[in-house]
């Protein structure tokens, strides 16, 4: 496994990241969802690193990165990516984000389009409901005795019920990550989603974009992906019969769609 590196951001937060693939290849950034870390992409590294230098990182509040006090802003999450690119001396990169990572990708496309070559937005949304509904979610996470109920809720939203009933091996590492996640990292990230409504702004995106939807996604429903694809001029939509973590349920199909898009002339 590639070694873990760290970047200290301008606001003094430590961001953990890994690099895979040959140094001379184009850079592809992978951005994780709330409640996961960079290991959510483990299954994709072999295929993607054949063609790209792959940068994956733990979003602030997750994994081996620092857990600063919340709330977090989407702008700050986007700036973390820009600072990583700056530190690596990379002017432009491809970007693939899932769920919260997809929110970050949309922010970058709108606020730093000169840094992004091609954009993949997977199982994400431009807006996830009225702001007030998030207050209860944030309070529930912060007030819970431990992470067990939170982990169970996340897993139920991420995977098919049959996978949970069968205790599929793919689920175990995600359960362990959730149980080890700092609640303040989750709450801070929820706040970044709470403040965000990019539905109108998306029409201003001018980057080549692939949107990947999960047909059975209950977190970021398929029609959220359809809205994004319709709003961004020229965007493509690819739908998998997946719940939320489409890269885990259908890894080969997911990778194939991403590579076909990124490697197209």
mmCIF file of C-alpha atoms in Angstrom:
data_model
loop_
_atom_site.group_PDB
_atom_site.id
_atom_site.type_symbol
_atom_site.label_atom_id
_atom_site.label_comp_id
_atom_site.label_asym_id
_atom_site.label_seq_id
_atom_site.Cartn_x
_atom_site.Cartn_y
_atom_site.Cartn_z
ATOM 1 C CA UNK A 1 0.000 0.000 0.000
ATOM 2 C CA UNK A 2 1.230 3.487 -0.809
ATOM 3 C CA UNK A 3 2.514 5.515 2.162
ATOM 4 C CA UNK A 4 0.389 8.069 3.957
ATOM 5 C CA UNK A 5 1.416 11.701 3.529
ATOM 6 C CA UNK A 6 0.176 14.810 5.294
ATOM 7 C CA UNK A 7 -0.516 18.394 4.282
ATOM 8 C CA UNK A 8 -1.080 21.156 6.815
ATOM 9 C CA UNK A 9 -3.593 23.619 5.400
ATOM 10 C CA UNK A 10 -3.576 27.381 5.794
ATOM 11 C CA UNK A 11 -6.084 27.055 8.645
ATOM 12 C CA UNK A 12 -3.760 24.564 10.371
ATOM 13 C CA UNK A 13 -5.674 21.347 9.641
ATOM 14 C CA UNK A 14 -3.751 18.195 8.793
ATOM 15 C CA UNK A 15 -5.030 16.409 5.682
ATOM 16 C CA UNK A 16 -3.912 12.810 5.130
ATOM 17 C CA UNK A 17 -3.443 11.610 1.558
ATOM 18 C CA UNK A 18 -1.981 8.816 -0.577
ATOM 19 C CA UNK A 19 -0.588 8.764 -4.104
ATOM 20 C CA UNK A 20 -0.697 5.738 -6.414
ATOM 21 C CA UNK A 21 0.436 5.326 -10.012
ATOM 22 C CA UNK A 22 3.441 6.542 -11.966
ATOM 23 C CA UNK A 23 4.559 10.110 -11.387
ATOM 24 C CA UNK A 24 4.390 11.122 -15.039
ATOM 25 C CA UNK A 25 0.708 10.253 -15.478
ATOM 26 C CA UNK A 26 -2.141 12.811 -15.365
ATOM 27 C CA UNK A 27 -3.469 13.352 -11.844
ATOM 28 C CA UNK A 28 -6.898 12.077 -10.784
ATOM 29 C CA UNK A 29 -8.260 13.223 -7.411
ATOM 30 C CA UNK A 30 -10.675 10.945 -5.518
ATOM 31 C CA UNK A 31 -12.888 12.489 -2.828
ATOM 32 C CA UNK A 32 -14.762 10.424 -0.232
ATOM 33 C CA UNK A 33 -18.264 10.518 1.186
ATOM 34 C CA UNK A 34 -19.278 11.492 4.714
ATOM 35 C CA UNK A 35 -18.486 8.699 7.171
ATOM 36 C CA UNK A 36 -15.793 7.072 5.023
ATOM 37 C CA UNK A 37 -12.104 7.617 4.405
ATOM 38 C CA UNK A 38 -9.724 7.217 1.480
ATOM 39 C CA UNK A 39 -9.988 3.424 1.784
ATOM 40 C CA UNK A 40 -13.429 3.574 0.184
ATOM 41 C CA UNK A 41 -11.474 3.709 -3.097
ATOM 42 C CA UNK A 42 -9.182 0.732 -2.389
ATOM 43 C CA UNK A 43 -10.971 -1.438 -4.940
ATOM 44 C CA UNK A 44 -10.535 1.128 -7.717
ATOM 45 C CA UNK A 45 -6.828 1.874 -7.329
ATOM 46 C CA UNK A 46 -5.505 -1.002 -9.453
ATOM 47 C CA UNK A 47 -7.619 -0.061 -12.474
ATOM 48 C CA UNK A 48 -7.329 3.715 -12.163
ATOM 49 C CA UNK A 49 -3.604 3.840 -11.426
ATOM 50 C CA UNK A 50 -2.822 2.119 -14.727
ATOM 51 C CA UNK A 51 -3.767 5.360 -16.453
ATOM 52 C CA UNK A 52 -3.501 8.052 -13.765
ATOM 53 C CA UNK A 53 -1.488 9.257 -10.828
ATOM 54 C CA UNK A 54 -4.243 8.835 -8.232
ATOM 55 C CA UNK A 55 -4.512 11.236 -5.283
ATOM 56 C CA UNK A 56 -6.965 10.200 -2.596
ATOM 57 C CA UNK A 57 -7.321 11.922 0.739
ATOM 58 C CA UNK A 58 -9.270 11.825 3.989
ATOM 59 C CA UNK A 59 -11.656 14.760 4.033
ATOM 60 C CA UNK A 60 -11.188 16.931 7.114
ATOM 61 C CA UNK A 61 -12.940 15.339 10.078
ATOM 62 C CA UNK A 62 -12.381 11.825 8.712
ATOM 63 C CA UNK A 63 -9.803 9.063 8.815
ATOM 64 C CA UNK A 64 -6.252 10.177 9.587
ATOM 65 C CA UNK A 65 -7.013 13.854 8.907
ATOM 66 C CA UNK A 66 -7.554 16.354 11.709
ATOM 67 C CA UNK A 67 -10.998 16.884 13.210
ATOM 68 C CA UNK A 68 -11.279 20.664 13.615
ATOM 69 C CA UNK A 69 -14.345 22.100 15.353
ATOM 70 C CA UNK A 70 -17.360 22.444 13.073
ATOM 71 C CA UNK A 71 -19.261 23.624 11.264
ATOM 72 C CA UNK A 72 -17.331 23.066 8.026
ATOM 73 C CA UNK A 73 -18.123 25.006 4.876
ATOM 74 C CA UNK A 74 -18.206 23.551 1.387
ATOM 75 C CA UNK A 75 -15.798 26.283 0.326
ATOM 76 C CA UNK A 76 -13.261 25.167 2.932
ATOM 77 C CA UNK A 77 -13.597 21.530 1.788
ATOM 78 C CA UNK A 78 -12.959 22.675 -1.774
ATOM 79 C CA UNK A 79 -9.982 24.757 -0.725
ATOM 80 C CA UNK A 80 -8.460 21.664 0.890
ATOM 81 C CA UNK A 81 -8.317 20.108 -2.588
ATOM 82 C CA UNK A 82 -6.781 23.237 -4.112
ATOM 83 C CA UNK A 83 -4.125 23.298 -1.387
ATOM 84 C CA UNK A 84 -3.317 19.637 -2.074
ATOM 85 C CA UNK A 85 -2.905 20.397 -5.780
ATOM 86 C CA UNK A 86 -0.731 23.410 -4.976
ATOM 87 C CA UNK A 87 1.455 21.360 -2.641
ATOM 88 C CA UNK A 88 1.970 18.752 -5.356
ATOM 89 C CA UNK A 89 2.698 21.384 -7.988
ATOM 90 C CA UNK A 90 -0.273 20.284 -10.116
ATOM 91 C CA UNK A 91 -2.078 22.969 -12.090
ATOM 92 C CA UNK A 92 -4.950 20.841 -13.454
ATOM 93 C CA UNK A 93 -6.347 17.447 -12.500
ATOM 94 C CA UNK A 94 -9.316 15.206 -13.129
ATOM 95 C CA UNK A 95 -11.704 14.940 -10.173
ATOM 96 C CA UNK A 96 -13.977 12.115 -9.031
ATOM 97 C CA UNK A 97 -16.124 12.673 -5.961
ATOM 98 C CA UNK A 98 -18.870 10.528 -4.446
ATOM 99 C CA UNK A 99 -21.634 11.959 -2.249
ATOM 100 C CA UNK A 100 -19.930 14.707 -0.158
ATOM 101 C CA UNK A 101 -17.003 14.377 -2.567
ATOM 102 C CA UNK A 102 -19.438 15.177 -5.368
ATOM 103 C CA UNK A 103 -20.518 18.357 -3.581
ATOM 104 C CA UNK A 104 -16.837 19.298 -3.402
ATOM 105 C CA UNK A 105 -16.480 18.583 -7.121
ATOM 106 C CA UNK A 106 -19.384 20.874 -7.941
ATOM 107 C CA UNK A 107 -17.861 23.655 -5.826
ATOM 108 C CA UNK A 108 -14.529 23.278 -7.620
ATOM 109 C CA UNK A 109 -16.233 23.335 -11.022
ATOM 110 C CA UNK A 110 -17.909 26.617 -10.123
ATOM 111 C CA UNK A 111 -15.131 28.315 -8.157
ATOM 112 C CA UNK A 112 -11.866 26.907 -9.528
ATOM 113 C CA UNK A 113 -12.685 25.526 -12.994
ATOM 114 C CA UNK A 114 -9.163 26.310 -14.190
ATOM 115 C CA UNK A 115 -7.866 23.578 -11.849
ATOM 116 C CA UNK A 116 -10.156 20.777 -13.110
ATOM 117 C CA UNK A 117 -9.788 18.928 -16.398
ATOM 118 C CA UNK A 118 -12.727 16.492 -16.356
ATOM 119 C CA UNK A 119 -15.274 16.001 -13.594
ATOM 120 C CA UNK A 120 -17.047 12.853 -12.336
ATOM 121 C CA UNK A 121 -19.912 13.345 -9.868
ATOM 122 C CA UNK A 122 -21.101 10.057 -8.348
ATOM 123 C CA UNK A 123 -24.135 9.478 -6.120
ATOM 124 C CA UNK A 124 -24.380 13.108 -5.167
ATOM 125 C CA UNK A 125 -26.755 16.049 -5.184
ATOM 126 C CA UNK A 126 -26.798 19.789 -5.697
ATOM 127 C CA UNK A 127 -29.168 20.232 -2.738
ATOM 128 C CA UNK A 128 -30.208 17.848 0.023
ATOM 129 C CA UNK A 129 -33.329 19.302 1.482
ATOM 130 C CA UNK A 130 -34.334 22.219 3.714
ATOM 131 C CA UNK A 131 -31.679 23.462 6.109
ATOM 132 C CA UNK A 132 -33.767 22.921 9.235
ATOM 133 C CA UNK A 133 -33.965 19.142 8.750
ATOM 134 C CA UNK A 134 -30.208 18.970 9.238
ATOM 135 C CA UNK A 135 -30.363 20.485 12.715
ATOM 136 C CA UNK A 136 -31.910 17.297 14.113
ATOM 137 C CA UNK A 137 -29.354 15.101 12.333
ATOM 138 C CA UNK A 138 -26.450 17.116 13.657
ATOM 139 C CA UNK A 139 -27.859 17.121 17.192
ATOM 140 C CA UNK A 140 -28.529 13.381 17.077
ATOM 141 C CA UNK A 141 -24.943 12.594 16.078
ATOM 142 C CA UNK A 142 -23.470 14.893 18.726
ATOM 143 C CA UNK A 143 -25.729 13.668 21.537
ATOM 144 C CA UNK A 144 -25.587 9.904 20.904
ATOM 145 C CA UNK A 145 -23.869 7.724 23.526
ATOM 146 C CA UNK A 146 -21.741 6.058 20.864
ATOM 147 C CA UNK A 147 -21.584 5.581 17.101
ATOM 148 C CA UNK A 148 -23.463 2.289 16.863
ATOM 149 C CA UNK A 149 -26.875 3.659 15.881
ATOM 150 C CA UNK A 150 -25.299 6.212 13.555
ATOM 151 C CA UNK A 151 -23.263 3.463 11.893
ATOM 152 C CA UNK A 152 -26.342 1.279 11.459
ATOM 153 C CA UNK A 153 -28.239 4.154 9.838
ATOM 154 C CA UNK A 154 -25.412 4.904 7.427
ATOM 155 C CA UNK A 155 -24.961 1.259 6.443
ATOM 156 C CA UNK A 156 -28.690 0.922 5.838
ATOM 157 C CA UNK A 157 -28.532 3.919 3.511
ATOM 158 C CA UNK A 158 -25.402 2.754 1.710
ATOM 159 C CA UNK A 159 -25.943 -0.914 0.911
ATOM 160 C CA UNK A 160 -28.716 -3.256 -0.270
ATOM 161 C CA UNK A 161 -30.657 -4.831 2.601
ATOM 162 C CA UNK A 162 -29.590 -8.261 1.339
ATOM 163 C CA UNK A 163 -25.911 -7.320 1.786
ATOM 164 C CA UNK A 164 -26.554 -6.414 5.424
ATOM 165 C CA UNK A 165 -28.629 -9.533 6.058
ATOM 166 C CA UNK A 166 -25.927 -11.733 4.538
ATOM 167 C CA UNK A 167 -23.185 -9.827 6.360
ATOM 168 C CA UNK A 168 -21.306 -9.441 3.122
ATOM 169 C CA UNK A 169 -17.539 -8.955 3.604
ATOM 170 C CA UNK A 170 -17.633 -5.661 1.689
ATOM 171 C CA UNK A 171 -19.659 -4.103 4.525
ATOM 172 C CA UNK A 172 -17.308 -4.858 7.435
ATOM 173 C CA UNK A 173 -14.602 -2.249 6.723
ATOM 174 C CA UNK A 174 -17.222 0.474 6.312
ATOM 175 C CA UNK A 175 -18.814 -0.470 9.634
ATOM 176 C CA UNK A 176 -15.408 -0.334 11.329
ATOM 177 C CA UNK A 177 -14.656 3.058 9.789
ATOM 178 C CA UNK A 178 -17.983 4.490 10.912
ATOM 179 C CA UNK A 179 -17.561 3.221 14.469
ATOM 180 C CA UNK A 180 -14.124 4.863 14.585
ATOM 181 C CA UNK A 181 -15.241 8.162 13.036
ATOM 182 C CA UNK A 182 -15.210 11.233 15.255
ATOM 183 C CA UNK A 183 -18.755 12.526 15.661
ATOM 184 C CA UNK A 184 -17.555 16.113 15.317
ATOM 185 C CA UNK A 185 -16.197 15.296 11.862
ATOM 186 C CA UNK A 186 -19.602 13.969 10.831
ATOM 187 C CA UNK A 187 -21.468 16.932 12.301
ATOM 188 C CA UNK A 188 -19.097 19.429 10.708
ATOM 189 C CA UNK A 189 -19.554 17.753 7.316
ATOM 190 C CA UNK A 190 -23.331 17.642 7.691
ATOM 191 C CA UNK A 191 -23.187 21.413 8.158
ATOM 192 C CA UNK A 192 -21.342 21.806 4.841
ATOM 193 C CA UNK A 193 -24.163 19.962 3.084
ATOM 194 C CA UNK A 194 -26.813 21.833 5.059
ATOM 195 C CA UNK A 195 -25.677 25.217 3.732
ATOM 196 C CA UNK A 196 -25.412 24.145 0.095
ATOM 197 C CA UNK A 197 -27.822 24.698 -2.770
ATOM 198 C CA UNK A 198 -26.098 24.630 -6.153
ATOM 199 C CA UNK A 199 -29.127 23.830 -8.300
ATOM 200 C CA UNK A 200 -29.237 27.188 -10.089
ATOM 201 C CA UNK A 201 -25.475 27.700 -10.247
ATOM 202 C CA UNK A 202 -24.803 24.388 -12.031
ATOM 203 C CA UNK A 203 -25.879 25.831 -15.378
ATOM 204 C CA UNK A 204 -22.635 27.832 -15.244
ATOM 205 C CA UNK A 205 -20.378 24.743 -15.165
ATOM 206 C CA UNK A 206 -18.384 24.428 -18.380
ATOM 207 C CA UNK A 207 -16.334 21.313 -17.655
ATOM 208 C CA UNK A 208 -16.719 17.912 -19.327
ATOM 209 C CA UNK A 209 -18.819 16.076 -16.738
ATOM 210 C CA UNK A 210 -19.950 12.514 -16.079
ATOM 211 C CA UNK A 211 -22.732 11.988 -13.535
ATOM 212 C CA UNK A 212 -23.090 8.498 -12.021
ATOM 213 C CA UNK A 213 -26.413 7.690 -10.374
ATOM 214 C CA UNK A 214 -27.638 4.840 -8.195
ATOM 215 C CA UNK A 215 -31.043 3.592 -9.276
ATOM 216 C CA UNK A 216 -31.911 2.613 -5.695
ATOM 217 C CA UNK A 217 -30.032 5.391 -3.889
ATOM 218 C CA UNK A 218 -32.070 6.682 -0.928
ATOM 219 C CA UNK A 219 -29.493 9.294 0.115
ATOM 220 C CA UNK A 220 -28.921 11.138 -3.157
ATOM 221 C CA UNK A 221 -31.802 9.852 -5.241
ATOM 222 C CA UNK A 222 -31.387 9.113 -8.936
ATOM 223 C CA UNK A 223 -33.456 12.152 -9.846
ATOM 224 C CA UNK A 224 -30.873 14.333 -8.075
ATOM 225 C CA UNK A 225 -28.269 13.004 -10.511
ATOM 226 C CA UNK A 226 -30.647 13.597 -13.398
ATOM 227 C CA UNK A 227 -31.069 17.213 -12.296
ATOM 228 C CA UNK A 228 -27.287 17.709 -12.205
ATOM 229 C CA UNK A 229 -26.821 16.119 -15.629
ATOM 230 C CA UNK A 230 -29.586 18.248 -17.119
ATOM 231 C CA UNK A 231 -28.221 21.454 -15.570
ATOM 232 C CA UNK A 232 -24.589 21.083 -16.682
ATOM 233 C CA UNK A 233 -24.285 21.658 -20.437
ATOM 234 C CA UNK A 234 -23.172 18.505 -22.218
ATOM 235 C CA UNK A 235 -22.998 16.344 -19.101
ATOM 236 C CA UNK A 236 -23.421 12.586 -19.469
ATOM 237 C CA UNK A 237 -25.543 10.457 -17.121
ATOM 238 C CA UNK A 238 -24.693 6.843 -16.278
ATOM 239 C CA UNK A 239 -27.052 4.929 -13.971
ATOM 240 C CA UNK A 240 -26.169 1.748 -12.087
ATOM 241 C CA UNK A 241 -28.683 -0.503 -10.265
ATOM 242 C CA UNK A 242 -26.972 0.470 -7.013
ATOM 243 C CA UNK A 243 -27.812 2.032 -3.678
ATOM 244 C CA UNK A 244 -25.385 4.759 -2.512
ATOM 245 C CA UNK A 245 -21.847 3.373 -2.751
ATOM 246 C CA UNK A 246 -22.002 2.412 -6.395
ATOM 247 C CA UNK A 247 -18.230 1.927 -6.603
ATOM 248 C CA UNK A 248 -18.520 -0.864 -4.005
ATOM 249 C CA UNK A 249 -21.636 -2.588 -5.364
ATOM 250 C CA UNK A 250 -20.589 -2.460 -9.019
ATOM 251 C CA UNK A 251 -16.835 -1.796 -9.007
ATOM 252 C CA UNK A 252 -16.013 -3.006 -12.514
ATOM 253 C CA UNK A 253 -18.930 -1.184 -14.140
ATOM 254 C CA UNK A 254 -18.117 1.947 -12.137
ATOM 255 C CA UNK A 255 -14.456 1.874 -13.124
ATOM 256 C CA UNK A 256 -15.324 1.177 -16.745
ATOM 257 C CA UNK A 257 -17.605 4.191 -16.957
ATOM 258 C CA UNK A 258 -15.037 6.451 -15.279
ATOM 259 C CA UNK A 259 -12.173 5.286 -17.496
ATOM 260 C CA UNK A 260 -14.224 5.473 -20.697
ATOM 261 C CA UNK A 261 -15.074 9.074 -19.842
ATOM 262 C CA UNK A 262 -11.663 10.229 -18.666
ATOM 263 C CA UNK A 263 -9.733 8.542 -21.474
ATOM 264 C CA UNK A 264 -12.047 9.591 -24.302
ATOM 265 C CA UNK A 265 -10.408 11.853 -26.909
#
